[in-house]
């Protein structure tokens, strides 16, 4: 009898041991190890060693970043109109020097420069609009991202036979080929005064969905369409649905052009842009961008709140059928051409300047790097070299 009991006990112990979760590796993070910073400046730091990184190699990566300030954008923004064309909105008198932050599992492992200074982030704002679009779909305000926009928006912007074919997804993939004018800028980017060095030669429109063109006029049209759906200024949507829930600071601003106002239900509301090409746009500090990046890295969840669905984010970082390695207003690395030394699963919000929020799910890392003149791959490979196997 005792022998049978002993055998049963052995079998039970074996079964229990087989059900134990696998040991956590340096590159994995469980819900118990992931950290979400509280609102305010009390963001916990961890030593590189605590986060499975080599301190000396990470220090070398930061030294490289500090030595690589942008030459494209002087601190007084004096080249703005030369590069982008006539301004429609405000631009700061100066900006911070190159600065940045590295997160692992949500903790700060490296930080340099004025990371709490709110500066224009240019087209990194497009990934913010992508996330607002995702929340709009999650809420059922758009039934399907592949629906024609004209099914929802009846302000005349989609009435032509050509524009009637445009879907929300076309806008998000920059394949809409929307034809028209927004706030004094035409879709075609023709003219040095209006578009600076970014001017383009005339060309024929293509069928929506068949041709990729990076085009801020069309993204500004998307922003106006989202405003009309929400019937609430998008800066307020961004604040209430994203920034307040993730504990962001109160220093950021999403600034419209002075002429970018419309009447909605008898109220005058601003429509924001997808960047700072013509002034205005999202002015934000690096720490707040790191929070936003950490939200996306966590598949849209912050603590116990799902802010944007995991399903949307999976779609948003899936490459489209035409154009470069691009998702829904996110830059991808699927082909490993953008950042050869980084994982193919990594992706980023990118703006002129250069401003970047890079997200690496494989290593559970977020890097924000502002006002740099270097190839981002050179920083990423240095940080990744510091990750211990």
GROMACS .gro file of C-alpha atoms in nm:
model
  389
    1UNK     CA    1   0.000   0.000   0.000
    2UNK     CA    2   0.281   0.237   0.093
    3UNK     CA    3   0.454   0.155  -0.236
    4UNK     CA    4   0.141   0.249  -0.434
    5UNK     CA    5   0.108   0.575  -0.241
    6UNK     CA    6   0.475   0.651  -0.305
    7UNK     CA    7   0.432   0.587  -0.678
    8UNK     CA    8   0.124   0.812  -0.691
    9UNK     CA    9   0.318   1.088  -0.514
   10UNK     CA   10   0.604   1.058  -0.765
   11UNK     CA   11   0.359   1.079  -1.059
   12UNK     CA   12   0.194   1.387  -0.904
   13UNK     CA   13   0.528   1.564  -0.856
   14UNK     CA   14   0.628   1.490  -1.215
   15UNK     CA   15   0.296   1.625  -1.346
   16UNK     CA   16   0.326   1.945  -1.143
   17UNK     CA   17   0.685   2.002  -1.259
   18UNK     CA   18   0.579   1.964  -1.623
   19UNK     CA   19   0.322   2.241  -1.581
   20UNK     CA   20   0.572   2.498  -1.456
   21UNK     CA   21   0.618   2.792  -1.692
   22UNK     CA   22   0.948   2.809  -1.881
   23UNK     CA   23   1.222   3.014  -1.721
   24UNK     CA   24   1.215   3.378  -1.834
   25UNK     CA   25   1.496   3.485  -2.065
   26UNK     CA   26   1.664   3.826  -2.079
   27UNK     CA   27   1.464   3.931  -2.385
   28UNK     CA   28   1.121   3.834  -2.251
   29UNK     CA   29   0.898   4.031  -2.018
   30UNK     CA   30   0.600   3.893  -1.827
   31UNK     CA   31   0.316   4.098  -1.688
   32UNK     CA   32   0.484   4.086  -1.347
   33UNK     CA   33   0.812   4.233  -1.477
   34UNK     CA   34   0.670   4.504  -1.704
   35UNK     CA   35   0.669   4.849  -1.549
   36UNK     CA   36   0.429   5.135  -1.625
   37UNK     CA   37   0.555   5.472  -1.502
   38UNK     CA   38   0.312   5.681  -1.296
   39UNK     CA   39   0.219   6.032  -1.402
   40UNK     CA   40   0.494   6.281  -1.327
   41UNK     CA   41   0.871   6.266  -1.329
   42UNK     CA   42   0.917   5.974  -1.091
   43UNK     CA   43   0.996   5.732  -1.374
   44UNK     CA   44   1.194   5.442  -1.232
   45UNK     CA   45   1.543   5.382  -1.362
   46UNK     CA   46   1.717   5.046  -1.366
   47UNK     CA   47   2.081   4.978  -1.421
   48UNK     CA   48   2.165   4.814  -1.753
   49UNK     CA   49   2.278   4.504  -1.560
   50UNK     CA   50   1.937   4.472  -1.392
   51UNK     CA   51   1.775   4.481  -1.735
   52UNK     CA   52   2.010   4.229  -1.891
   53UNK     CA   53   2.232   4.480  -2.070
   54UNK     CA   54   2.602   4.560  -2.078
   55UNK     CA   55   2.657   4.902  -1.919
   56UNK     CA   56   2.977   4.986  -2.108
   57UNK     CA   57   2.828   4.903  -2.449
   58UNK     CA   58   2.511   5.099  -2.372
   59UNK     CA   59   2.724   5.397  -2.265
   60UNK     CA   60   2.905   5.378  -2.600
   61UNK     CA   61   2.570   5.381  -2.782
   62UNK     CA   62   2.461   5.694  -2.592
   63UNK     CA   63   2.795   5.863  -2.666
   64UNK     CA   64   2.737   5.799  -3.036
   65UNK     CA   65   2.388   5.950  -3.015
   66UNK     CA   66   2.509   6.260  -2.831
   67UNK     CA   67   2.770   6.327  -3.100
   68UNK     CA   68   2.524   6.310  -3.391
   69UNK     CA   69   2.310   6.626  -3.396
   70UNK     CA   70   2.102   6.717  -3.702
   71UNK     CA   71   2.240   6.952  -3.964
   72UNK     CA   72   1.910   6.959  -4.155
   73UNK     CA   73   1.721   7.165  -3.899
   74UNK     CA   74   1.912   7.455  -3.737
   75UNK     CA   75   1.806   7.538  -3.383
   76UNK     CA   76   1.636   7.857  -3.504
   77UNK     CA   77   1.438   7.668  -3.776
   78UNK     CA   78   1.573   7.913  -4.034
   79UNK     CA   79   1.563   7.653  -4.314
   80UNK     CA   80   1.197   7.558  -4.256
   81UNK     CA   81   1.041   7.737  -4.555
   82UNK     CA   82   1.337   7.658  -4.780
   83UNK     CA   83   1.286   7.287  -4.713
   84UNK     CA   84   0.907   7.264  -4.689
   85UNK     CA   85   0.756   7.578  -4.841
   86UNK     CA   86   0.547   7.864  -4.709
   87UNK     CA   87   0.440   7.825  -4.348
   88UNK     CA   88   0.073   7.803  -4.252
   89UNK     CA   89   0.122   7.782  -3.877
   90UNK     CA   90   0.366   7.873  -3.599
   91UNK     CA   91   0.716   7.737  -3.553
   92UNK     CA   92   0.931   7.773  -3.237
   93UNK     CA   93   1.219   8.020  -3.211
   94UNK     CA   94   1.455   7.743  -3.109
   95UNK     CA   95   1.470   7.375  -3.015
   96UNK     CA   96   1.659   7.139  -2.786
   97UNK     CA   97   1.986   6.976  -2.881
   98UNK     CA   98   1.984   6.610  -2.975
   99UNK     CA   99   1.835   6.407  -2.691
  100UNK     CA  100   1.683   6.070  -2.625
  101UNK     CA  101   1.581   5.789  -2.396
  102UNK     CA  102   1.608   5.409  -2.395
  103UNK     CA  103   1.347   5.194  -2.219
  104UNK     CA  104   1.366   4.826  -2.142
  105UNK     CA  105   1.059   4.654  -1.996
  106UNK     CA  106   0.932   5.009  -1.937
  107UNK     CA  107   1.224   5.119  -1.716
  108UNK     CA  108   1.467   5.393  -1.815
  109UNK     CA  109   1.810   5.242  -1.877
  110UNK     CA  110   1.960   5.545  -2.055
  111UNK     CA  111   1.865   5.910  -2.102
  112UNK     CA  112   2.048   6.211  -2.243
  113UNK     CA  113   1.975   6.576  -2.323
  114UNK     CA  114   1.661   6.782  -2.263
  115UNK     CA  115   1.408   6.500  -2.271
  116UNK     CA  116   1.144   6.709  -2.095
  117UNK     CA  117   1.142   6.990  -2.351
  118UNK     CA  118   0.836   6.993  -2.581
  119UNK     CA  119   0.952   7.037  -2.941
  120UNK     CA  120   0.786   6.974  -3.279
  121UNK     CA  121   0.803   6.606  -3.367
  122UNK     CA  122   0.704   6.654  -3.734
  123UNK     CA  123   0.564   6.340  -3.900
  124UNK     CA  124   0.595   6.120  -3.593
  125UNK     CA  125   0.248   6.271  -3.540
  126UNK     CA  126   0.120   6.053  -3.824
  127UNK     CA  127   0.155   5.745  -3.604
  128UNK     CA  128  -0.054   5.928  -3.343
  129UNK     CA  129  -0.326   5.980  -3.606
  130UNK     CA  130  -0.300   5.610  -3.692
  131UNK     CA  131  -0.367   5.525  -3.328
  132UNK     CA  132  -0.662   5.764  -3.311
  133UNK     CA  133  -0.797   5.598  -3.628
  134UNK     CA  134  -0.760   5.261  -3.453
  135UNK     CA  135  -0.956   5.380  -3.149
  136UNK     CA  136  -1.222   5.514  -3.388
  137UNK     CA  137  -1.254   5.168  -3.546
  138UNK     CA  138  -1.248   4.998  -3.205
  139UNK     CA  139  -1.540   5.217  -3.095
  140UNK     CA  140  -1.745   5.117  -3.399
  141UNK     CA  141  -1.750   5.473  -3.531
  142UNK     CA  142  -1.600   5.322  -3.846
  143UNK     CA  143  -1.739   4.976  -3.914
  144UNK     CA  144  -1.449   4.863  -4.134
  145UNK     CA  145  -1.127   5.044  -4.217
  146UNK     CA  146  -1.181   4.932  -4.577
  147UNK     CA  147  -1.509   5.124  -4.601
  148UNK     CA  148  -1.517   5.423  -4.839
  149UNK     CA  149  -1.478   5.746  -4.644
  150UNK     CA  150  -1.771   5.897  -4.835
  151UNK     CA  151  -2.000   5.655  -4.648
  152UNK     CA  152  -1.925   5.858  -4.333
  153UNK     CA  153  -1.810   6.205  -4.443
  154UNK     CA  154  -2.039   6.426  -4.651
  155UNK     CA  155  -1.860   6.761  -4.649
  156UNK     CA  156  -1.789   6.750  -5.023
  157UNK     CA  157  -1.432   6.628  -4.990
  158UNK     CA  158  -1.516   6.284  -5.127
  159UNK     CA  159  -1.794   6.364  -5.372
  160UNK     CA  160  -1.599   6.337  -5.698
  161UNK     CA  161  -1.603   6.003  -5.882
  162UNK     CA  162  -1.232   5.966  -5.808
  163UNK     CA  163  -1.242   6.054  -5.437
  164UNK     CA  164  -1.552   5.841  -5.374
  165UNK     CA  165  -1.332   5.530  -5.410
  166UNK     CA  166  -1.102   5.628  -5.124
  167UNK     CA  167  -1.118   5.416  -4.809
  168UNK     CA  168  -0.993   5.488  -4.458
  169UNK     CA  169  -0.726   5.226  -4.518
  170UNK     CA  170  -0.607   5.406  -4.831
  171UNK     CA  171  -0.551   5.717  -4.620
  172UNK     CA  172  -0.365   5.518  -4.354
  173UNK     CA  173  -0.136   5.356  -4.612
  174UNK     CA  174  -0.077   5.685  -4.800
  175UNK     CA  175  -0.228   5.534  -5.115
  176UNK     CA  176  -0.547   5.744  -5.121
  177UNK     CA  177  -0.458   5.966  -5.421
  178UNK     CA  178  -0.708   6.212  -5.275
  179UNK     CA  179  -0.753   6.512  -5.507
  180UNK     CA  180  -0.819   6.855  -5.365
  181UNK     CA  181  -0.686   7.139  -5.152
  182UNK     CA  182  -0.644   7.157  -4.775
  183UNK     CA  183  -0.582   7.484  -4.590
  184UNK     CA  184  -0.420   7.647  -4.896
  185UNK     CA  185  -0.201   7.352  -5.004
  186UNK     CA  186  -0.290   7.141  -5.310
  187UNK     CA  187  -0.257   6.764  -5.329
  188UNK     CA  188  -0.004   6.778  -5.617
  189UNK     CA  189   0.290   6.945  -5.434
  190UNK     CA  190   0.357   7.155  -5.745
  191UNK     CA  191   0.530   7.491  -5.685
  192UNK     CA  192   0.849   7.597  -5.505
  193UNK     CA  193   0.686   7.873  -5.300
  194UNK     CA  194   0.420   7.642  -5.157
  195UNK     CA  195   0.633   7.329  -5.115
  196UNK     CA  196   0.999   7.437  -5.103
  197UNK     CA  197   1.252   7.168  -5.185
  198UNK     CA  198   0.971   6.917  -5.143
  199UNK     CA  199   0.800   7.032  -5.465
  200UNK     CA  200   0.716   6.759  -5.718
  201UNK     CA  201   0.667   6.753  -6.095
  202UNK     CA  202   0.309   6.728  -6.224
  203UNK     CA  203   0.176   6.374  -6.272
  204UNK     CA  204  -0.152   6.198  -6.343
  205UNK     CA  205  -0.359   6.067  -6.055
  206UNK     CA  206  -0.366   5.691  -6.006
  207UNK     CA  207  -0.651   5.473  -5.885
  208UNK     CA  208  -0.690   5.490  -5.506
  209UNK     CA  209  -0.506   5.201  -5.343
  210UNK     CA  210  -0.267   5.139  -5.633
  211UNK     CA  211   0.000   5.403  -5.578
  212UNK     CA  212   0.196   5.514  -5.271
  213UNK     CA  213   0.286   5.879  -5.216
  214UNK     CA  214   0.396   6.038  -4.892
  215UNK     CA  215   0.164   6.336  -4.889
  216UNK     CA  216   0.082   6.565  -4.596
  217UNK     CA  217  -0.210   6.731  -4.774
  218UNK     CA  218  -0.388   6.397  -4.784
  219UNK     CA  219  -0.305   6.316  -4.423
  220UNK     CA  220  -0.446   6.656  -4.326
  221UNK     CA  221  -0.762   6.550  -4.509
  222UNK     CA  222  -0.769   6.230  -4.300
  223UNK     CA  223  -0.736   6.438  -3.983
  224UNK     CA  224  -1.031   6.655  -4.086
  225UNK     CA  225  -1.239   6.345  -4.161
  226UNK     CA  226  -1.160   6.204  -3.816
  227UNK     CA  227  -1.255   6.538  -3.659
  228UNK     CA  228  -1.593   6.526  -3.831
  229UNK     CA  229  -1.654   6.174  -3.699
  230UNK     CA  230  -1.557   6.253  -3.341
  231UNK     CA  231  -1.715   6.601  -3.346
  232UNK     CA  232  -1.441   6.686  -3.101
  233UNK     CA  233  -1.097   6.840  -3.168
  234UNK     CA  234  -0.838   6.566  -3.214
  235UNK     CA  235  -0.602   6.721  -2.955
  236UNK     CA  236  -0.880   6.659  -2.703
  237UNK     CA  237  -0.928   6.304  -2.832
  238UNK     CA  238  -0.553   6.246  -2.801
  239UNK     CA  239  -0.554   6.388  -2.449
  240UNK     CA  240  -0.860   6.202  -2.321
  241UNK     CA  241  -0.814   5.867  -2.497
  242UNK     CA  242  -0.434   5.830  -2.492
  243UNK     CA  243  -0.222   6.086  -2.309
  244UNK     CA  244  -0.413   6.117  -1.982
  245UNK     CA  245  -0.454   5.738  -1.943
  246UNK     CA  246  -0.078   5.683  -1.990
  247UNK     CA  247   0.012   5.958  -1.744
  248UNK     CA  248   0.172   6.197  -1.992
  249UNK     CA  249   0.279   6.545  -1.892
  250UNK     CA  250   0.075   6.858  -1.954
  251UNK     CA  251   0.348   7.023  -2.163
  252UNK     CA  252   0.259   6.885  -2.508
  253UNK     CA  253   0.054   7.083  -2.760
  254UNK     CA  254  -0.113   6.979  -3.086
  255UNK     CA  255  -0.126   7.310  -3.270
  256UNK     CA  256  -0.354   7.374  -3.574
  257UNK     CA  257  -0.291   7.622  -3.854
  258UNK     CA  258  -0.479   7.949  -3.788
  259UNK     CA  259  -0.690   7.889  -4.101
  260UNK     CA  260  -0.767   7.522  -4.023
  261UNK     CA  261  -1.102   7.563  -3.848
  262UNK     CA  262  -1.443   7.426  -3.940
  263UNK     CA  263  -1.795   7.451  -3.799
  264UNK     CA  264  -1.932   7.127  -3.655
  265UNK     CA  265  -2.281   7.127  -3.503
  266UNK     CA  266  -2.257   7.503  -3.463
  267UNK     CA  267  -1.918   7.495  -3.290
  268UNK     CA  268  -1.591   7.622  -3.439
  269UNK     CA  269  -1.329   7.348  -3.410
  270UNK     CA  270  -0.962   7.321  -3.514
  271UNK     CA  271  -0.838   7.052  -3.751
  272UNK     CA  272  -0.479   6.944  -3.689
  273UNK     CA  273  -0.208   6.830  -3.931
  274UNK     CA  274  -0.005   6.514  -3.973
  275UNK     CA  275   0.321   6.696  -3.909
  276UNK     CA  276   0.504   7.026  -3.879
  277UNK     CA  277   0.595   7.061  -4.246
  278UNK     CA  278   0.403   7.390  -4.262
  279UNK     CA  279   0.421   7.479  -3.894
  280UNK     CA  280   0.202   7.383  -3.603
  281UNK     CA  281   0.165   7.010  -3.543
  282UNK     CA  282   0.247   6.803  -3.239
  283UNK     CA  283   0.496   6.965  -2.999
  284UNK     CA  284   0.590   6.707  -2.737
  285UNK     CA  285   0.878   6.601  -2.516
  286UNK     CA  286   1.083   6.283  -2.545
  287UNK     CA  287   0.952   6.134  -2.222
  288UNK     CA  288   0.592   6.164  -2.340
  289UNK     CA  289   0.692   6.007  -2.672
  290UNK     CA  290   0.854   5.723  -2.478
  291UNK     CA  291   0.526   5.669  -2.292
  292UNK     CA  292   0.342   5.654  -2.623
  293UNK     CA  293   0.599   5.408  -2.759
  294UNK     CA  294   0.569   5.192  -2.447
  295UNK     CA  295   0.190   5.182  -2.491
  296UNK     CA  296   0.231   5.055  -2.846
  297UNK     CA  297   0.499   4.804  -2.739
  298UNK     CA  298   0.252   4.670  -2.481
  299UNK     CA  299   0.002   4.601  -2.760
  300UNK     CA  300  -0.215   4.899  -2.672
  301UNK     CA  301  -0.253   4.817  -2.303
  302UNK     CA  302  -0.152   5.043  -2.014
  303UNK     CA  303  -0.170   4.869  -1.677
  304UNK     CA  304  -0.517   4.711  -1.687
  305UNK     CA  305  -0.668   4.936  -1.953
  306UNK     CA  306  -0.679   4.841  -2.322
  307UNK     CA  307  -0.650   5.182  -2.491
  308UNK     CA  308  -0.628   5.065  -2.853
  309UNK     CA  309  -0.692   4.707  -2.954
  310UNK     CA  310  -0.413   4.459  -3.010
  311UNK     CA  311  -0.585   4.357  -3.333
  312UNK     CA  312  -0.565   4.709  -3.471
  313UNK     CA  313  -0.198   4.743  -3.387
  314UNK     CA  314  -0.122   4.412  -3.556
  315UNK     CA  315  -0.288   4.548  -3.872
  316UNK     CA  316  -0.116   4.883  -3.834
  317UNK     CA  317   0.232   4.730  -3.853
  318UNK     CA  318   0.155   4.499  -4.143
  319UNK     CA  319   0.302   4.603  -4.475
  320UNK     CA  320   0.066   4.719  -4.749
  321UNK     CA  321   0.048   4.578  -5.104
  322UNK     CA  322   0.218   4.876  -5.272
  323UNK     CA  323   0.484   5.126  -5.176
  324UNK     CA  324   0.773   5.099  -4.930
  325UNK     CA  325   0.792   4.905  -4.605
  326UNK     CA  326   0.499   5.092  -4.455
  327UNK     CA  327   0.194   5.007  -4.245
  328UNK     CA  328  -0.084   5.234  -4.124
  329UNK     CA  329   0.130   5.549  -4.088
  330UNK     CA  330   0.409   5.345  -3.925
  331UNK     CA  331   0.751   5.276  -4.082
  332UNK     CA  332   0.839   4.905  -4.084
  333UNK     CA  333   1.151   4.690  -4.110
  334UNK     CA  334   0.995   4.383  -4.270
  335UNK     CA  335   1.263   4.363  -4.539
  336UNK     CA  336   1.542   4.473  -4.299
  337UNK     CA  337   1.638   4.745  -4.543
  338UNK     CA  338   1.559   5.037  -4.311
  339UNK     CA  339   1.759   4.902  -4.015
  340UNK     CA  340   1.960   4.596  -4.126
  341UNK     CA  341   2.093   4.526  -3.777
  342UNK     CA  342   1.753   4.542  -3.608
  343UNK     CA  343   1.479   4.278  -3.593
  344UNK     CA  344   1.239   4.260  -3.887
  345UNK     CA  345   0.955   4.299  -3.637
  346UNK     CA  346   1.071   4.644  -3.522
  347UNK     CA  347   0.891   4.956  -3.642
  348UNK     CA  348   0.889   5.331  -3.583
  349UNK     CA  349   0.717   5.667  -3.591
  350UNK     CA  350   0.949   5.900  -3.784
  351UNK     CA  351   0.954   6.275  -3.842
  352UNK     CA  352   1.190   6.524  -4.001
  353UNK     CA  353   1.465   6.659  -3.793
  354UNK     CA  354   1.523   6.367  -3.735
  355UNK     CA  355   1.271   6.254  -3.473
  356UNK     CA  356   1.206   5.886  -3.413
  357UNK     CA  357   1.019   5.658  -3.175
  358UNK     CA  358   1.156   5.309  -3.240
  359UNK     CA  359   0.979   5.003  -3.100
  360UNK     CA  360   1.141   4.660  -3.077
  361UNK     CA  361   0.901   4.391  -2.948
  362UNK     CA  362   1.165   4.118  -2.975
  363UNK     CA  363   1.392   4.280  -2.715
  364UNK     CA  364   1.120   4.477  -2.531
  365UNK     CA  365   1.292   4.807  -2.605
  366UNK     CA  366   1.173   5.158  -2.696
  367UNK     CA  367   1.418   5.422  -2.818
  368UNK     CA  368   1.327   5.787  -2.864
  369UNK     CA  369   1.596   5.986  -3.048
  370UNK     CA  370   1.537   6.351  -3.131
  371UNK     CA  371   1.719   6.600  -3.354
  372UNK     CA  372   1.980   6.359  -3.482
  373UNK     CA  373   2.175   6.347  -3.805
  374UNK     CA  374   2.274   5.983  -3.790
  375UNK     CA  375   2.148   5.667  -3.952
  376UNK     CA  376   1.912   5.526  -3.685
  377UNK     CA  377   2.044   5.178  -3.757
  378UNK     CA  378   2.380   5.286  -3.617
  379UNK     CA  379   2.223   5.364  -3.280
  380UNK     CA  380   1.993   5.063  -3.279
  381UNK     CA  381   2.274   4.816  -3.348
  382UNK     CA  382   2.482   4.969  -3.069
  383UNK     CA  383   2.197   4.942  -2.818
  384UNK     CA  384   2.116   4.588  -2.929
  385UNK     CA  385   2.483   4.492  -2.893
  386UNK     CA  386   2.442   4.578  -2.525
  387UNK     CA  387   2.162   4.323  -2.481
  388UNK     CA  388   2.303   4.013  -2.318
  389UNK     CA  389   2.200   3.678  -2.469
   0.00000   0.00000   0.00000
